[in-house]
mmCIF file of the C-alpha atoms, coordinates in Angstrom:
data_MODEL
# 
_entry.id   MODEL 
# 
loop_
_atom_site.group_PDB 
_atom_site.id 
_atom_site.type_symbol 
_atom_site.label_atom_id 
_atom_site.label_alt_id 
_atom_site.label_comp_id 
_atom_site.label_asym_id 
_atom_site.label_entity_id 
_atom_site.label_seq_id 
_atom_site.pdbx_PDB_ins_code 
_atom_site.Cartn_x 
_atom_site.Cartn_y 
_atom_site.Cartn_z 
_atom_site.occupancy 
_atom_site.B_iso_or_equiv 
_atom_site.pdbx_formal_charge 
_atom_site.auth_seq_id 
_atom_site.auth_comp_id 
_atom_site.auth_asym_id 
_atom_site.auth_atom_id 
_atom_site.pdbx_PDB_model_num 
ATOM 1   C CA . MET A 1 1   ? 10.975 -2.064  -12.429 1.00 0.00 ? 1   MET A CA 1 
ATOM 2   C CA . LEU A 1 2   ? 13.350 0.843   -13.693 1.00 0.00 ? 2   LEU A CA 1 
ATOM 3   C CA . ILE A 1 3   ? 14.820 -1.882  -16.212 1.00 0.00 ? 3   ILE A CA 1 
ATOM 4   C CA . THR A 1 4   ? 10.634 -2.452  -17.374 1.00 0.00 ? 4   THR A CA 1 
ATOM 5   C CA . ALA A 1 5   ? 10.289 0.942   -17.814 1.00 0.00 ? 5   ALA A CA 1 
ATOM 6   C CA . SER A 1 6   ? 13.082 1.851   -19.843 1.00 0.00 ? 6   SER A CA 1 
ATOM 7   C CA . LEU A 1 7   ? 11.970 -0.507  -22.252 1.00 0.00 ? 7   LEU A CA 1 
ATOM 8   C CA . THR A 1 8   ? 8.063  0.291   -22.525 1.00 0.00 ? 8   THR A CA 1 
ATOM 9   C CA . ASN A 1 9   ? 5.794  2.202   -21.763 1.00 0.00 ? 9   ASN A CA 1 
ATOM 10  C CA . ASP A 1 10  ? 2.753  -0.130  -20.138 1.00 0.00 ? 10  ASP A CA 1 
ATOM 11  C CA . ALA A 1 11  ? 2.013  0.382   -17.335 1.00 0.00 ? 11  ALA A CA 1 
ATOM 12  C CA . GLU A 1 12  ? 0.964  -3.048  -16.301 1.00 0.00 ? 12  GLU A CA 1 
ATOM 13  C CA . MET A 1 13  ? 3.839  -4.491  -17.046 1.00 0.00 ? 13  MET A CA 1 
ATOM 14  C CA . ILE A 1 14  ? 6.262  -1.689  -15.386 1.00 0.00 ? 14  ILE A CA 1 
ATOM 15  C CA . ALA A 1 15  ? 3.286  -2.756  -12.115 1.00 0.00 ? 15  ALA A CA 1 
ATOM 16  C CA . LEU A 1 16  ? 3.917  -6.343  -12.512 1.00 0.00 ? 16  LEU A CA 1 
ATOM 17  C CA . ALA A 1 17  ? 7.449  -5.518  -12.594 1.00 0.00 ? 17  ALA A CA 1 
ATOM 18  C CA . ALA A 1 18  ? 8.040  -3.871  -9.136  1.00 0.00 ? 18  ALA A CA 1 
ATOM 19  C CA . VAL A 1 19  ? 5.353  -6.024  -7.409  1.00 0.00 ? 19  VAL A CA 1 
ATOM 20  C CA . MET A 1 20  ? 7.241  -9.171  -8.586  1.00 0.00 ? 20  MET A CA 1 
ATOM 21  C CA . GLY A 1 21  ? 10.679 -7.441  -7.321  1.00 0.00 ? 21  GLY A CA 1 
ATOM 22  C CA . VAL A 1 22  ? 9.416  -7.141  -3.346  1.00 0.00 ? 22  VAL A CA 1 
ATOM 23  C CA . VAL A 1 23  ? 8.113  -10.648 -3.683  1.00 0.00 ? 23  VAL A CA 1 
ATOM 24  C CA . GLY A 1 24  ? 11.210 -11.588 -4.686  1.00 0.00 ? 24  GLY A CA 1 
ATOM 25  C CA . HIS A 1 25  ? 12.882 -9.515  -2.364  1.00 0.00 ? 25  HIS A CA 1 
ATOM 26  C CA . CYS A 1 26  ? 10.852 -10.507 -0.194  1.00 0.00 ? 26  CYS A CA 1 
ATOM 27  C CA . TYR A 1 27  ? 10.885 -15.067 -0.215  1.00 0.00 ? 27  TYR A CA 1 
ATOM 28  C CA . PRO A 1 28  ? 14.405 -15.147 -1.936  1.00 0.00 ? 28  PRO A CA 1 
ATOM 29  C CA . VAL A 1 29  ? 15.429 -18.632 -3.837  1.00 0.00 ? 29  VAL A CA 1 
ATOM 30  C CA . TRP A 1 30  ? 18.453 -18.832 -2.778  1.00 0.00 ? 30  TRP A CA 1 
ATOM 31  C CA . LEU A 1 31  ? 17.279 -18.183 0.937   1.00 0.00 ? 31  LEU A CA 1 
ATOM 32  C CA . LYS A 1 32  ? 14.359 -20.893 1.035   1.00 0.00 ? 32  LYS A CA 1 
ATOM 33  C CA . PHE A 1 33  ? 12.392 -18.540 0.615   1.00 0.00 ? 33  PHE A CA 1 
ATOM 34  C CA . LYS A 1 34  ? 12.926 -17.042 3.889   1.00 0.00 ? 34  LYS A CA 1 
ATOM 35  C CA . GLY A 1 35  ? 14.161 -14.098 4.992   1.00 0.00 ? 35  GLY A CA 1 
ATOM 36  C CA . GLY A 1 36  ? 14.712 -10.829 3.040   1.00 0.00 ? 36  GLY A CA 1 
ATOM 37  C CA . LYS A 1 37  ? 14.374 -7.664  2.118   1.00 0.00 ? 37  LYS A CA 1 
ATOM 38  C CA . GLY A 1 38  ? 11.338 -6.809  0.323   1.00 0.00 ? 38  GLY A CA 1 
ATOM 39  C CA . VAL A 1 39  ? 10.598 -3.796  2.509   1.00 0.00 ? 39  VAL A CA 1 
ATOM 40  C CA . ALA A 1 40  ? 13.550 -1.815  1.524   1.00 0.00 ? 40  ALA A CA 1 
ATOM 41  C CA . THR A 1 41  ? 13.046 -2.285  -2.357  1.00 0.00 ? 41  THR A CA 1 
ATOM 42  C CA . GLY A 1 42  ? 9.269  -1.739  -1.317  1.00 0.00 ? 42  GLY A CA 1 
ATOM 43  C CA . ILE A 1 43  ? 9.728  2.073   -0.811  1.00 0.00 ? 43  ILE A CA 1 
ATOM 44  C CA . GLY A 1 44  ? 11.855 2.114   -3.263  1.00 0.00 ? 44  GLY A CA 1 
ATOM 45  C CA . VAL A 1 45  ? 9.553  1.305   -5.847  1.00 0.00 ? 45  VAL A CA 1 
ATOM 46  C CA . VAL A 1 46  ? 7.800  3.909   -4.175  1.00 0.00 ? 46  VAL A CA 1 
ATOM 47  C CA . VAL A 1 47  ? 9.730  6.528   -4.854  1.00 0.00 ? 47  VAL A CA 1 
ATOM 48  C CA . ALA A 1 48  ? 10.795 5.379   -7.668  1.00 0.00 ? 48  ALA A CA 1 
ATOM 49  C CA . VAL A 1 49  ? 7.052  6.151   -9.165  1.00 0.00 ? 49  VAL A CA 1 
ATOM 50  C CA . ASN A 1 50  ? 7.382  10.010  -8.173  1.00 0.00 ? 50  ASN A CA 1 
ATOM 51  C CA . PRO A 1 51  ? 9.567  12.249  -6.320  1.00 0.00 ? 51  PRO A CA 1 
ATOM 52  C CA . LEU A 1 52  ? 7.198  13.315  -4.127  1.00 0.00 ? 52  LEU A CA 1 
ATOM 53  C CA . SER A 1 53  ? 6.370  10.292  -2.963  1.00 0.00 ? 53  SER A CA 1 
ATOM 54  C CA . ARG A 1 54  ? 9.073  9.912   -0.927  1.00 0.00 ? 54  ARG A CA 1 
ATOM 55  C CA . LEU A 1 55  ? 8.556  13.043  0.827   1.00 0.00 ? 55  LEU A CA 1 
ATOM 56  C CA . ALA A 1 56  ? 4.493  11.877  1.377   1.00 0.00 ? 56  ALA A CA 1 
ATOM 57  C CA . MET A 1 57  ? 6.156  8.483   3.114   1.00 0.00 ? 57  MET A CA 1 
ATOM 58  C CA . ILE A 1 58  ? 9.540  9.836   4.951   1.00 0.00 ? 58  ILE A CA 1 
ATOM 59  C CA . GLY A 1 59  ? 6.338  12.563  6.638   1.00 0.00 ? 59  GLY A CA 1 
ATOM 60  C CA . ILE A 1 60  ? 3.356  9.675   7.120   1.00 0.00 ? 60  ILE A CA 1 
ATOM 61  C CA . TRP A 1 61  ? 6.645  7.713   8.579   1.00 0.00 ? 61  TRP A CA 1 
ATOM 62  C CA . LEU A 1 62  ? 7.979  10.317  10.813  1.00 0.00 ? 62  LEU A CA 1 
ATOM 63  C CA . ALA A 1 63  ? 4.338  11.292  12.155  1.00 0.00 ? 63  ALA A CA 1 
ATOM 64  C CA . THR A 1 64  ? 3.577  7.844   12.886  1.00 0.00 ? 64  THR A CA 1 
ATOM 65  C CA . ALA A 1 65  ? 7.286  6.569   14.326  1.00 0.00 ? 65  ALA A CA 1 
ATOM 66  C CA . ALA A 1 66  ? 6.811  10.396  16.632  1.00 0.00 ? 66  ALA A CA 1 
ATOM 67  C CA . LEU A 1 67  ? 2.741  8.727   17.277  1.00 0.00 ? 67  LEU A CA 1 
ATOM 68  C CA . THR A 1 68  ? 4.008  5.631   18.743  1.00 0.00 ? 68  THR A CA 1 
ATOM 69  C CA . ARG A 1 69  ? 7.719  5.164   18.957  1.00 0.00 ? 69  ARG A CA 1 
ATOM 70  C CA . ILE A 1 70  ? 7.585  2.039   17.214  1.00 0.00 ? 70  ILE A CA 1 
ATOM 71  C CA . SER A 1 71  ? 9.577  1.951   13.519  1.00 0.00 ? 71  SER A CA 1 
ATOM 72  C CA . SER A 1 72  ? 8.099  -1.276  12.984  1.00 0.00 ? 72  SER A CA 1 
ATOM 73  C CA . ALA A 1 73  ? 4.171  0.322   12.517  1.00 0.00 ? 73  ALA A CA 1 
ATOM 74  C CA . ALA A 1 74  ? 5.998  3.275   11.348  1.00 0.00 ? 74  ALA A CA 1 
ATOM 75  C CA . ALA A 1 75  ? 6.596  1.304   8.517   1.00 0.00 ? 75  ALA A CA 1 
ATOM 76  C CA . MET A 1 76  ? 3.250  -0.074  8.071   1.00 0.00 ? 76  MET A CA 1 
ATOM 77  C CA . GLY A 1 77  ? 1.660  2.969   8.354   1.00 0.00 ? 77  GLY A CA 1 
ATOM 78  C CA . ALA A 1 78  ? 3.404  4.521   5.762   1.00 0.00 ? 78  ALA A CA 1 
ATOM 79  C CA . TYR A 1 79  ? 3.078  1.398   3.569   1.00 0.00 ? 79  TYR A CA 1 
ATOM 80  C CA . ALA A 1 80  ? -0.878 1.405   4.648   1.00 0.00 ? 80  ALA A CA 1 
ATOM 81  C CA . ALA A 1 81  ? -0.745 4.913   3.082   1.00 0.00 ? 81  ALA A CA 1 
ATOM 82  C CA . ALA A 1 82  ? 1.276  3.928   -0.491  1.00 0.00 ? 82  ALA A CA 1 
ATOM 83  C CA . PRO A 1 83  ? -1.414 3.428   -2.413  1.00 0.00 ? 83  PRO A CA 1 
ATOM 84  C CA . VAL A 1 84  ? -2.830 7.251   -1.587  1.00 0.00 ? 84  VAL A CA 1 
ATOM 85  C CA . VAL A 1 85  ? 0.229  8.196   -2.136  1.00 0.00 ? 85  VAL A CA 1 
ATOM 86  C CA . VAL A 1 86  ? 1.363  7.040   -5.330  1.00 0.00 ? 86  VAL A CA 1 
ATOM 87  C CA . TYR A 1 87  ? -1.969 7.423   -7.178  1.00 0.00 ? 87  TYR A CA 1 
ATOM 88  C CA . LEU A 1 88  ? -1.771 11.324  -6.288  1.00 0.00 ? 88  LEU A CA 1 
ATOM 89  C CA . HIS A 1 89  ? 1.364  11.204  -7.822  1.00 0.00 ? 89  HIS A CA 1 
ATOM 90  C CA . SER A 1 90  ? 0.757  8.750   -10.723 1.00 0.00 ? 90  SER A CA 1 
ATOM 91  C CA . ASP A 1 91  ? 0.153  10.475  -14.272 1.00 0.00 ? 91  ASP A CA 1 
ATOM 92  C CA . GLU A 1 92  ? -3.504 9.421   -15.292 1.00 0.00 ? 92  GLU A CA 1 
ATOM 93  C CA . ALA A 1 93  ? -1.655 6.726   -17.678 1.00 0.00 ? 93  ALA A CA 1 
ATOM 94  C CA . HIS A 1 94  ? 0.053  4.938   -14.406 1.00 0.00 ? 94  HIS A CA 1 
ATOM 95  C CA . GLN A 1 95  ? -2.793 5.755   -12.269 1.00 0.00 ? 95  GLN A CA 1 
ATOM 96  C CA . THR A 1 96  ? -4.680 2.961   -12.152 1.00 0.00 ? 96  THR A CA 1 
ATOM 97  C CA . ALA A 1 97  ? -1.589 0.607   -12.534 1.00 0.00 ? 97  ALA A CA 1 
ATOM 98  C CA . PHE A 1 98  ? 0.675  1.652   -10.490 1.00 0.00 ? 98  PHE A CA 1 
ATOM 99  C CA . THR A 1 99  ? -1.809 2.128   -7.593  1.00 0.00 ? 99  THR A CA 1 
ATOM 100 C CA . ALA A 1 100 ? -3.287 -1.117  -7.653  1.00 0.00 ? 100 ALA A CA 1 
ATOM 101 C CA . ALA A 1 101 ? 1.067  -2.087  -7.430  1.00 0.00 ? 101 ALA A CA 1 
ATOM 102 C CA . ALA A 1 102 ? 1.268  -0.159  -4.109  1.00 0.00 ? 102 ALA A CA 1 
ATOM 103 C CA . ALA A 1 103 ? -1.982 -2.041  -2.876  1.00 0.00 ? 103 ALA A CA 1 
ATOM 104 C CA . ALA A 1 104 ? -0.231 -5.584  -3.235  1.00 0.00 ? 104 ALA A CA 1 
ATOM 105 C CA . ILE A 1 105 ? 3.322  -3.954  -2.038  1.00 0.00 ? 105 ILE A CA 1 
ATOM 106 C CA . ALA A 1 106 ? 1.331  -3.043  1.097   1.00 0.00 ? 106 ALA A CA 1 
ATOM 107 C CA . MET A 1 107 ? 0.204  -6.168  1.498   1.00 0.00 ? 107 MET A CA 1 
ATOM 108 C CA . VAL A 1 108 ? 2.958  -7.599  1.209   1.00 0.00 ? 108 VAL A CA 1 
ATOM 109 C CA . SER A 1 109 ? 5.402  -5.503  3.072   1.00 0.00 ? 109 SER A CA 1 
ATOM 110 C CA . ILE A 1 110 ? 2.682  -5.765  6.056   1.00 0.00 ? 110 ILE A CA 1 
ATOM 111 C CA . TRP A 1 111 ? 2.436  -9.573  5.972   1.00 0.00 ? 111 TRP A CA 1 
ATOM 112 C CA . ARG A 1 112 ? 6.238  -9.742  6.637   1.00 0.00 ? 112 ARG A CA 1 
ATOM 113 C CA . HIS A 1 113 ? 5.815  -7.573  9.606   1.00 0.00 ? 113 HIS A CA 1 
ATOM 114 C CA . ARG A 1 114 ? 2.884  -9.894  11.105  1.00 0.00 ? 114 ARG A CA 1 
ATOM 115 C CA . ASP A 1 115 ? 5.614  -11.056 13.803  1.00 0.00 ? 115 ASP A CA 1 
ATOM 116 C CA . ASN A 1 116 ? 6.159  -7.132  14.837  1.00 0.00 ? 116 ASN A CA 1 
ATOM 117 C CA . ILE A 1 117 ? 2.555  -6.607  14.610  1.00 0.00 ? 117 ILE A CA 1 
ATOM 118 C CA . LYS A 1 118 ? 2.246  -10.051 17.677  1.00 0.00 ? 118 LYS A CA 1 
ATOM 119 C CA . ARG A 1 119 ? 5.088  -8.059  19.666  1.00 0.00 ? 119 ARG A CA 1 
ATOM 120 C CA . MET A 1 120 ? 2.603  -4.672  19.510  1.00 0.00 ? 120 MET A CA 1 
ATOM 121 C CA . LEU A 1 121 ? -0.502 -6.757  20.550  1.00 0.00 ? 121 LEU A CA 1 
ATOM 122 C CA . ALA A 1 122 ? 1.661  -7.980  23.584  1.00 0.00 ? 122 ALA A CA 1 
ATOM 123 C CA . GLY A 1 123 ? 3.284  -4.817  24.286  1.00 0.00 ? 123 GLY A CA 1 
ATOM 124 C CA . THR A 1 124 ? 7.248  -6.049  22.976  1.00 0.00 ? 124 THR A CA 1 
ATOM 125 C CA . GLU A 1 125 ? 7.471  -4.661  20.159  1.00 0.00 ? 125 GLU A CA 1 
ATOM 126 C CA . PRO A 1 126 ? 10.869 -2.260  20.898  1.00 0.00 ? 126 PRO A CA 1 
ATOM 127 C CA . ARG A 1 127 ? 10.133 1.090   21.115  1.00 0.00 ? 127 ARG A CA 1 
ATOM 128 C CA . ILE A 1 128 ? 12.408 3.906   19.443  1.00 0.00 ? 128 ILE A CA 1 
ATOM 129 C CA . GLY A 1 129 ? 14.880 5.432   21.754  1.00 0.00 ? 129 GLY A CA 1 
ATOM 130 C CA . LYS A 1 130 ? 14.852 2.029   24.375  1.00 0.00 ? 130 LYS A CA 1 
# 
C-alpha cells in the first residue's frame, strides 16, 4: 500500500493495494492458501491511513478486551469499528475508497476469526490472564 501511495495518489488503487496485501497475507500461496498473518497486516493498513487511527483502534481494542477479557473479541471489535475510524480520519479525496477498503479488510479479518467465534459461542475461547 505504501509503495502504491508513493507512486500514485489514486485512492482506489491505494485502497485496492491495501486490501490485496491483507488477502495475500491471509491466504499465502506458499502455504497453500492456509495460515498467514493478514490480521496483523490489516492493523498496519488502518494505522497507515492516519496515525490518529492507531489511537482509536487501540482504544477500541482495550475497551473491548476489558469488557470481554477475550483477545480475539477485542480484535474483532476493533475491526468492526475500523470502517468508521477510517472514515473519520481520512481526507475527503480518499475517504470513500479507504472506508470501503477498511470494510473489506474488516470482513476478511472477522472471517479469519470464525474458529474463535465458534469457541466463544461454546464458551471455550481462552480469556486474557487465564
